[in-house]
Short mmCIF file of C-alpha atoms in Angstrom, two decimals:
data_model
loop_
_atom_site.label_atom_id
_atom_site.label_comp_id
_atom_site.label_asym_id
_atom_site.label_seq_id
_atom_site.Cartn_x
_atom_site.Cartn_y
_atom_site.Cartn_z
CA MET A 15 18.54 63.37 225.10
CA ILE A 16 16.56 61.29 227.57
CA ALA A 17 19.16 58.56 228.21
CA THR A 18 19.37 59.51 231.92
CA ASP A 19 15.60 60.07 232.29
CA CYS A 20 14.56 56.53 233.04
CA ALA A 21 11.02 57.54 233.97
CA ALA A 22 10.41 58.80 230.43
CA CYS A 23 10.15 55.19 229.35
CA HIS A 24 9.83 53.10 232.50
CA LYS A 25 7.64 55.43 234.51
CA GLY A 26 8.91 53.87 237.74
CA ASN A 27 8.04 50.33 236.69
CA TYR A 28 10.85 48.36 235.23
CA ASN A 29 8.86 45.20 234.73
CA ASN A 30 7.39 44.47 231.26
CA THR A 31 8.69 47.71 229.80
CA PRO A 32 8.12 47.55 225.98
CA LYS A 33 11.18 46.76 223.96
CA THR A 34 9.74 47.45 220.46
CA CYS A 35 9.17 50.79 218.77
CA GLU A 36 5.45 50.36 218.51
CA GLY A 37 5.30 49.34 222.14
CA CYS A 38 6.02 52.95 223.00
CA HIS A 39 5.10 54.78 219.81
CA LEU A 40 1.74 53.38 218.86
CA THR A 41 0.24 56.77 219.63
CA ASP A 42 2.58 58.29 217.06
CA TYR A 43 1.49 55.60 214.60
CA ASN A 44 -2.20 56.27 215.21
CA THR A 45 -1.86 60.03 214.87
CA SER A 46 0.26 59.94 211.72
CA LYS A 47 -1.13 62.08 208.91
CA ASN A 48 1.34 62.06 206.03
CA PRO A 49 0.60 59.38 205.30
CA ASN A 50 -2.16 58.16 207.60
CA HIS A 51 -0.60 54.84 208.64
CA PRO A 52 -3.73 53.11 210.01
CA ALA A 53 -5.84 54.18 207.04
CA LEU A 54 -3.36 52.69 204.58
CA GLY A 55 -2.72 49.59 206.64
CA ILE A 56 0.99 50.25 207.06
CA PRO A 57 2.43 47.72 209.52
CA THR A 58 3.06 48.88 213.10
CA ASP A 59 6.64 47.61 212.96
CA CYS A 60 8.18 51.10 212.93
CA ILE A 61 11.80 50.02 212.32
CA MET A 62 10.73 48.51 209.01
CA CYS A 63 10.75 52.07 207.64
CA HIS A 64 12.15 54.38 210.37
CA THR A 65 15.34 54.79 212.36
CA THR A 66 15.55 56.61 215.69
CA ALA A 67 16.49 59.83 213.93
CA PRO A 68 14.49 62.83 215.23
CA ASP A 69 11.07 63.26 213.66
CA TRP A 70 11.39 59.76 212.15
CA LYS A 71 13.25 61.21 209.17
CA PRO A 72 14.65 60.20 206.79
CA ALA A 73 12.43 57.17 206.30
CA SER A 74 12.39 54.37 203.73
CA PHE A 75 9.42 52.40 202.43
CA ASP A 76 10.62 48.95 201.48
CA ILE A 77 7.07 47.64 201.13
CA HIS A 78 6.20 50.16 198.39
CA ASN A 79 5.51 47.30 195.96
CA ASN A 80 2.69 46.18 198.23
CA PHE A 81 0.92 49.41 197.31
CA TYR A 82 2.34 50.15 193.87
CA PRO A 83 5.00 48.05 192.11
CA PHE A 84 8.17 49.72 190.87
CA THR A 85 8.76 48.31 187.37
CA GLY A 86 10.17 49.55 184.09
CA ALA A 87 10.62 53.29 183.85
CA HIS A 88 9.53 53.70 187.49
CA ILE A 89 12.61 51.88 188.81
CA PRO A 90 15.00 54.83 188.20
CA ILE A 91 12.81 57.08 190.38
CA SER A 92 12.14 54.54 193.12
CA ASN A 93 14.41 56.45 195.54
CA ASP A 94 13.00 59.85 194.64
CA CYS A 95 9.75 59.89 196.54
CA ALA A 96 9.04 63.50 195.67
CA ALA A 97 8.92 62.65 191.93
CA CYS A 98 5.47 61.16 192.49
CA HIS A 99 4.40 62.20 196.00
CA LYS A 100 5.74 65.77 196.08
CA GLY A 101 5.82 65.74 199.87
CA ASN A 102 2.22 64.61 200.27
CA TYR A 103 1.67 60.89 200.70
CA ASN A 104 -2.10 61.05 201.08
CA ASN A 105 -4.30 60.45 198.02
CA THR A 106 -1.33 59.91 195.72
CA PRO A 107 -2.72 58.45 192.47
CA ASN A 108 -2.35 54.69 192.12
CA THR A 109 -3.39 54.43 188.49
CA CYS A 110 -1.34 55.18 185.37
CA GLU A 111 -3.66 57.89 184.16
CA GLY A 112 -3.65 59.49 187.59
CA CYS A 113 -0.10 60.66 186.85
CA HIS A 114 0.15 60.42 183.09
CA MET A 115 -2.86 62.29 181.70
CA PRO A 116 -0.51 64.93 180.21
CA ASP A 117 1.15 62.10 178.26
CA TYR A 118 -2.26 60.83 177.11
CA ASN A 119 -3.43 64.29 176.05
CA SER A 120 -0.23 65.07 174.15
CA SER A 121 -0.08 61.74 172.28
CA THR A 122 0.15 62.14 168.51
CA ASN A 123 0.75 58.68 167.04
CA PRO A 124 -2.04 57.95 167.44
CA ASN A 125 -3.82 60.89 169.00
CA HIS A 126 -5.42 59.03 171.90
CA ASN A 127 -7.86 61.77 172.73
CA ALA A 128 -9.08 62.28 169.16
CA ILE A 129 -9.92 58.64 168.52
CA GLY A 130 -11.32 57.99 171.98
CA ILE A 131 -8.79 55.48 173.28
CA PRO A 132 -9.59 54.74 176.95
CA THR A 133 -7.43 56.48 179.58
CA ASP A 134 -6.63 53.16 181.24
CA CYS A 135 -3.00 53.21 180.12
CA ASP A 136 -2.01 49.74 181.34
CA MET A 137 -4.66 48.25 179.07
CA CYS A 138 -2.14 48.72 176.24
CA HIS A 139 1.14 49.82 177.83
CA THR A 140 3.57 48.52 180.40
CA THR A 141 5.96 50.73 182.36
CA VAL A 142 8.69 50.12 179.81
CA PRO A 143 10.40 53.42 178.93
CA ASP A 144 8.72 55.38 176.11
CA TRP A 145 5.62 53.20 176.47
CA GLU A 146 6.91 50.75 173.88
CA PRO A 147 6.27 48.06 172.89
CA ALA A 148 2.53 48.46 173.28
CA SER A 149 -0.41 46.19 172.56
CA PHE A 150 -3.90 47.17 171.43
CA PRO A 151 -6.41 44.60 172.71
CA ILE A 152 -9.36 46.78 171.69
CA HIS A 153 -8.38 46.81 168.03
CA ASN A 154 -11.65 45.08 167.10
CA GLN A 155 -13.56 48.10 168.32
CA TYR A 156 -11.96 50.08 165.50
CA TRP A 157 -11.40 47.34 162.92
CA PRO A 158 -12.13 43.64 163.45
CA ILE A 159 -9.13 41.41 162.94
CA GLU A 160 -10.56 38.20 161.48
CA GLY A 161 -9.99 35.71 158.72
CA ALA A 162 -6.76 36.30 156.82
CA HIS A 163 -6.08 39.35 158.99
CA LEU A 164 -5.58 37.11 162.03
CA GLN A 165 -2.26 36.02 160.57
CA ILE A 166 -0.94 39.58 160.78
CA ALA A 167 -2.64 40.58 164.01
CA ASN A 168 0.68 40.97 165.83
CA ASP A 169 2.50 42.76 163.02
CA CYS A 170 1.12 46.28 163.27
CA ALA A 171 3.54 47.68 160.68
CA ILE A 172 1.98 45.65 157.85
CA CYS A 173 -1.05 47.92 157.87
CA HIS A 174 0.07 50.96 159.83
CA ASN A 175 3.68 51.34 158.62
CA GLY A 176 4.59 53.08 161.87
CA ASN A 177 1.93 55.75 161.50
CA TYR A 178 -1.31 55.13 163.35
CA ASN A 179 -3.04 58.31 162.19
CA ASN A 180 -5.32 58.17 159.16
CA THR A 181 -4.78 54.45 158.64
CA PRO A 182 -7.42 53.29 156.12
CA ASN A 183 -10.43 51.58 157.66
CA THR A 184 -12.03 50.26 154.48
CA CYS A 185 -11.13 47.14 152.48
CA GLU A 186 -10.55 48.95 149.22
CA ALA A 187 -8.23 51.50 150.78
CA CYS A 188 -5.71 48.70 151.38
CA HIS A 189 -6.69 46.27 148.64
CA MET A 190 -7.07 48.33 145.47
CA ALA A 191 -4.09 46.51 144.02
CA ASP A 192 -6.01 43.25 144.52
CA TYR A 193 -9.10 44.77 142.92
CA ASN A 194 -7.18 46.06 139.90
CA GLY A 195 -5.35 42.77 139.52
CA THR A 196 -8.46 40.59 139.41
CA THR A 197 -8.90 38.40 136.35
CA ASN A 198 -11.79 36.07 137.15
CA PRO A 199 -13.78 38.17 136.81
CA ASN A 200 -11.94 41.36 135.90
CA HIS A 201 -13.61 43.64 138.46
CA ASN A 202 -12.47 46.84 136.82
CA ALA A 203 -13.55 45.86 133.32
CA ILE A 204 -17.12 44.96 134.25
CA GLY A 205 -17.57 47.77 136.74
CA ILE A 206 -17.90 45.84 139.99
CA PRO A 207 -17.98 48.33 142.90
CA THR A 208 -14.80 48.78 144.92
CA ASP A 209 -16.66 48.10 148.17
CA CYS A 210 -14.98 44.72 148.72
CA ASP A 211 -16.95 43.59 151.75
CA MET A 212 -20.15 43.82 149.72
CA CYS A 213 -19.15 40.42 148.28
CA HIS A 214 -16.13 39.21 150.25
CA THR A 215 -15.25 38.42 153.83
CA ALA A 216 -11.72 38.52 155.21
CA ASN A 217 -11.30 34.81 154.48
CA PRO A 218 -8.01 33.84 152.87
CA GLY A 219 -8.17 33.98 149.09
CA TRP A 220 -11.36 36.06 149.31
CA MET A 221 -13.35 32.81 149.10
CA PRO A 222 -16.14 31.99 149.33
CA ALA A 223 -17.66 35.14 147.88
CA THR A 224 -21.23 36.25 147.29
CA PHE A 225 -22.54 38.52 144.54
CA PRO A 226 -25.63 40.34 145.81
CA ILE A 227 -25.66 42.65 142.77
CA HIS A 228 -26.02 39.79 140.30
CA ASN A 229 -29.35 41.18 139.13
CA GLN A 230 -27.55 44.27 137.86
CA PHE A 231 -25.79 42.02 135.35
CA TRP A 232 -28.31 39.21 134.88
CA GLN A 233 -31.58 38.82 136.75
CA LEU A 234 -31.98 35.61 138.70
CA LYS A 235 -35.68 34.91 138.63
CA GLY A 236 -38.04 32.10 137.85
CA ALA A 237 -36.21 28.81 137.31
CA HIS A 238 -32.90 30.66 137.64
CA ALA A 239 -33.74 31.62 141.22
CA LEU A 240 -33.46 27.93 142.12
CA ILE A 241 -29.77 27.91 141.16
CA ALA A 242 -28.94 31.35 142.49
CA ASN A 243 -26.49 29.90 145.03
CA ASP A 244 -24.84 27.50 142.60
CA CYS A 245 -22.54 29.76 140.60
CA ASP A 246 -20.90 26.86 138.78
CA ALA A 247 -24.22 25.88 137.23
CA CYS A 248 -23.76 28.75 134.80
CA HIS A 249 -20.19 29.97 135.20
CA ASN A 250 -18.28 26.69 135.54
CA GLY A 251 -15.58 28.46 137.53
CA ASN A 252 -14.93 31.08 134.86
CA TYR A 253 -16.71 34.39 135.30
CA ASN A 254 -15.34 35.99 132.15
CA ASN A 255 -17.45 36.00 128.99
CA THR A 256 -20.31 34.08 130.58
CA PRO A 257 -23.23 34.23 128.12
CA ASN A 258 -25.85 36.81 128.97
CA THR A 259 -28.50 35.65 126.52
CA CYS A 260 -30.93 32.74 126.83
CA TYR A 261 -29.59 31.06 123.71
CA GLY A 262 -26.02 31.46 124.98
CA CYS A 263 -26.78 28.93 127.71
CA HIS A 264 -29.72 27.05 126.22
CA GLN A 265 -28.54 26.31 122.70
CA SER A 266 -28.69 22.58 123.41
CA ASP A 267 -32.31 22.96 124.53
CA TYR A 268 -33.11 24.82 121.31
CA ASN A 269 -31.36 22.23 119.13
CA GLY A 270 -32.96 19.34 120.97
CA THR A 271 -36.57 20.49 120.59
CA THR A 272 -39.00 18.15 118.84
CA ASN A 273 -42.40 19.67 119.42
CA PRO A 274 -41.96 21.78 117.48
CA ASN A 275 -38.47 21.27 116.08
CA HIS A 276 -37.12 24.80 116.41
CA VAL A 277 -34.20 24.24 114.06
CA SER A 278 -36.23 22.82 111.17
CA ALA A 279 -38.95 25.41 111.68
CA GLN A 280 -36.26 28.08 111.72
CA PHE A 281 -37.57 29.65 114.91
CA PRO A 282 -35.60 32.65 116.17
CA THR A 283 -32.93 31.87 118.78
CA ASP A 284 -34.24 34.65 121.01
CA CYS A 285 -35.87 32.25 123.49
CA GLU A 286 -37.68 34.89 125.50
CA LEU A 287 -39.82 35.83 122.49
CA CYS A 288 -41.92 32.82 123.43
CA HIS A 289 -40.65 31.53 126.78
CA ASN A 290 -40.18 33.04 130.21
CA GLU A 291 -37.81 32.06 132.99
CA THR A 292 -40.44 30.40 135.15
CA ALA A 293 -40.61 27.39 132.83
CA TRP A 294 -40.48 26.60 129.15
CA ILE A 295 -44.15 25.65 129.32
CA PRO A 296 -46.59 27.27 128.89
CA SER A 297 -45.07 29.40 126.20
CA THR A 298 -46.38 32.06 123.88
CA PHE A 299 -45.87 32.30 120.12
CA ASN A 300 -46.52 35.42 118.07
CA HIS A 301 -47.74 33.48 115.08
CA ASP A 302 -49.28 36.56 113.47
CA GLY A 303 -46.20 38.71 113.62
CA MET A 304 -43.66 36.04 112.78
CA TYR A 305 -45.47 33.80 110.25
CA PHE A 306 -49.14 33.82 109.40
CA PRO A 307 -52.16 35.67 110.89
CA ILE A 308 -54.28 33.19 112.78
CA TYR A 309 -55.14 35.27 115.85
CA SER A 310 -56.49 38.08 113.71
CA GLY A 311 -58.34 38.38 110.44
CA LYS A 312 -60.67 35.76 109.10
CA HIS A 313 -58.64 32.85 110.48
CA LYS A 314 -59.07 33.72 114.13
CA ASP A 315 -62.40 31.87 114.34
CA GLU A 316 -61.47 28.97 112.03
CA TRP A 317 -58.91 27.03 114.07
CA ASN A 318 -58.94 25.27 117.39
CA GLN A 319 -55.48 23.87 117.80
CA CYS A 320 -52.11 23.77 116.08
CA VAL A 321 -52.73 20.39 114.40
CA ASP A 322 -55.59 21.91 112.39
CA CYS A 323 -52.95 23.31 110.07
CA HIS A 324 -49.76 21.50 111.12
CA THR A 325 -50.73 18.03 110.05
CA SER A 326 -47.37 16.39 110.67
CA PRO A 327 -47.07 15.90 114.48
CA GLY A 328 -43.83 17.22 115.89
CA ASN A 329 -42.85 19.00 112.66
CA TYR A 330 -44.35 22.45 112.54
CA SER A 331 -42.54 23.33 109.34
CA VAL A 332 -45.21 21.26 107.54
CA PHE A 333 -48.60 22.93 107.23
CA ALA A 334 -51.72 22.53 105.09
CA CYS A 335 -53.87 25.21 103.46
CA ILE A 336 -55.76 23.40 100.76
CA THR A 337 -57.41 20.89 103.09
CA CYS A 338 -59.16 23.59 105.10
CA HIS A 339 -60.48 25.77 102.33
CA GLU A 340 -62.71 25.49 99.26
CA HIS A 341 -59.59 24.51 97.27
CA ASN A 342 -60.22 20.84 97.85
CA LYS A 343 -60.94 20.31 94.14
CA LYS A 344 -57.70 20.43 92.26
CA SER A 345 -59.39 21.10 88.91
CA GLU A 346 -60.99 24.27 90.18
CA VAL A 347 -57.75 25.51 91.73
CA ASP A 348 -55.85 24.75 88.51
CA LYS A 349 -58.43 26.71 86.54
CA ASP A 350 -58.19 29.72 88.86
CA HIS A 351 -54.37 29.74 88.60
CA LYS A 352 -53.93 28.97 84.90
CA ASN A 353 -52.26 32.32 84.30
CA VAL A 354 -50.04 32.18 87.44
CA THR A 355 -46.40 31.59 86.59
CA GLY A 356 -44.82 28.78 88.58
CA TYR A 357 -48.13 27.70 90.00
CA SER A 358 -48.05 24.48 92.05
CA TYR A 359 -50.90 22.74 93.82
CA ASN A 360 -49.56 22.52 97.37
CA SER A 361 -49.80 24.43 100.63
CA ASN A 362 -46.31 25.89 100.48
CA ALA A 363 -47.15 27.39 97.12
CA CYS A 364 -50.33 28.88 98.58
CA TYR A 365 -48.36 30.49 101.41
CA SER A 366 -45.71 31.88 99.07
CA CYS A 367 -48.35 33.88 97.21
CA HIS A 368 -50.80 34.46 100.04
CA PRO A 369 -48.59 35.05 103.14
CA GLN A 370 -51.41 36.95 104.81
CA GLY A 371 -54.17 34.62 103.64
CA LYS A 372 -55.44 37.17 101.18
CA LYS A 373 -56.34 36.66 97.49
#
């Protein structure tokens, strides 16, 4: 249109006339609005995007990747500017969620909105069609992947089975088969709670394990508190049928006693009748209730120590009556018992007829 109007470009001066687009059209560049070229930093090399067609249209934008890369599912629409810009190139979103919030809000597997997944789509997704495959780097915010679970961290289907809604988030929800299949000990049989992480971590093989509810089965106190962390001291690696009585573990202590010899004295095997768990000594002994009244009745003021009656050191099955009482003259005792059948002049005979020390 202006090919014969030399002054339109040269303005009467044919020296140093610009020979680049921007040399003449920088004003057009500076006044551009859709988009605002200076604001976005678009180069001033007009022919990079425009031809000399009227109104600069159509135009290309070969440097689009400098502003937003075309990858994955975006590649098929790279020539359809209106698909994203819709005729307005100012303030076009440059984040995934800026365009894809409807996709976020309509997600169902999982429901992103319901479980509070961040709207920063590229944290998990690429631009691959259908958003798959996807990663989930914030998994630990919902369930920590540690221990044995680390081995399956990249195999989502092992736990989720393709459905990410209502996936269990407790140990027992996934591991009840392990709980029911336990044998050492049989968790089900002895009523151990199904709250696995009360005792276990996610370590392979569930080991090592703690047992904070031990006191519900057997109280660890006194001398036992010192071995509370050494399970083998009592269980020896087998947690089934472990004795739950003192004698069940301490039979050798009972059999090995010498002062007094529990076996020969026929003491009960219920250790805690006399002993506590703090130590075997000092111990108590209900002599009145089990054998002979020395803490009550007339004997309570007549003895000082065990050897007053138990004259054979270390053997408390031997005791003496006749040496402490007026029966130190055999002739008098014989006379008093002349009509007693089976009478014998010894302490055991006295006790057999006078178990309470009475005449």
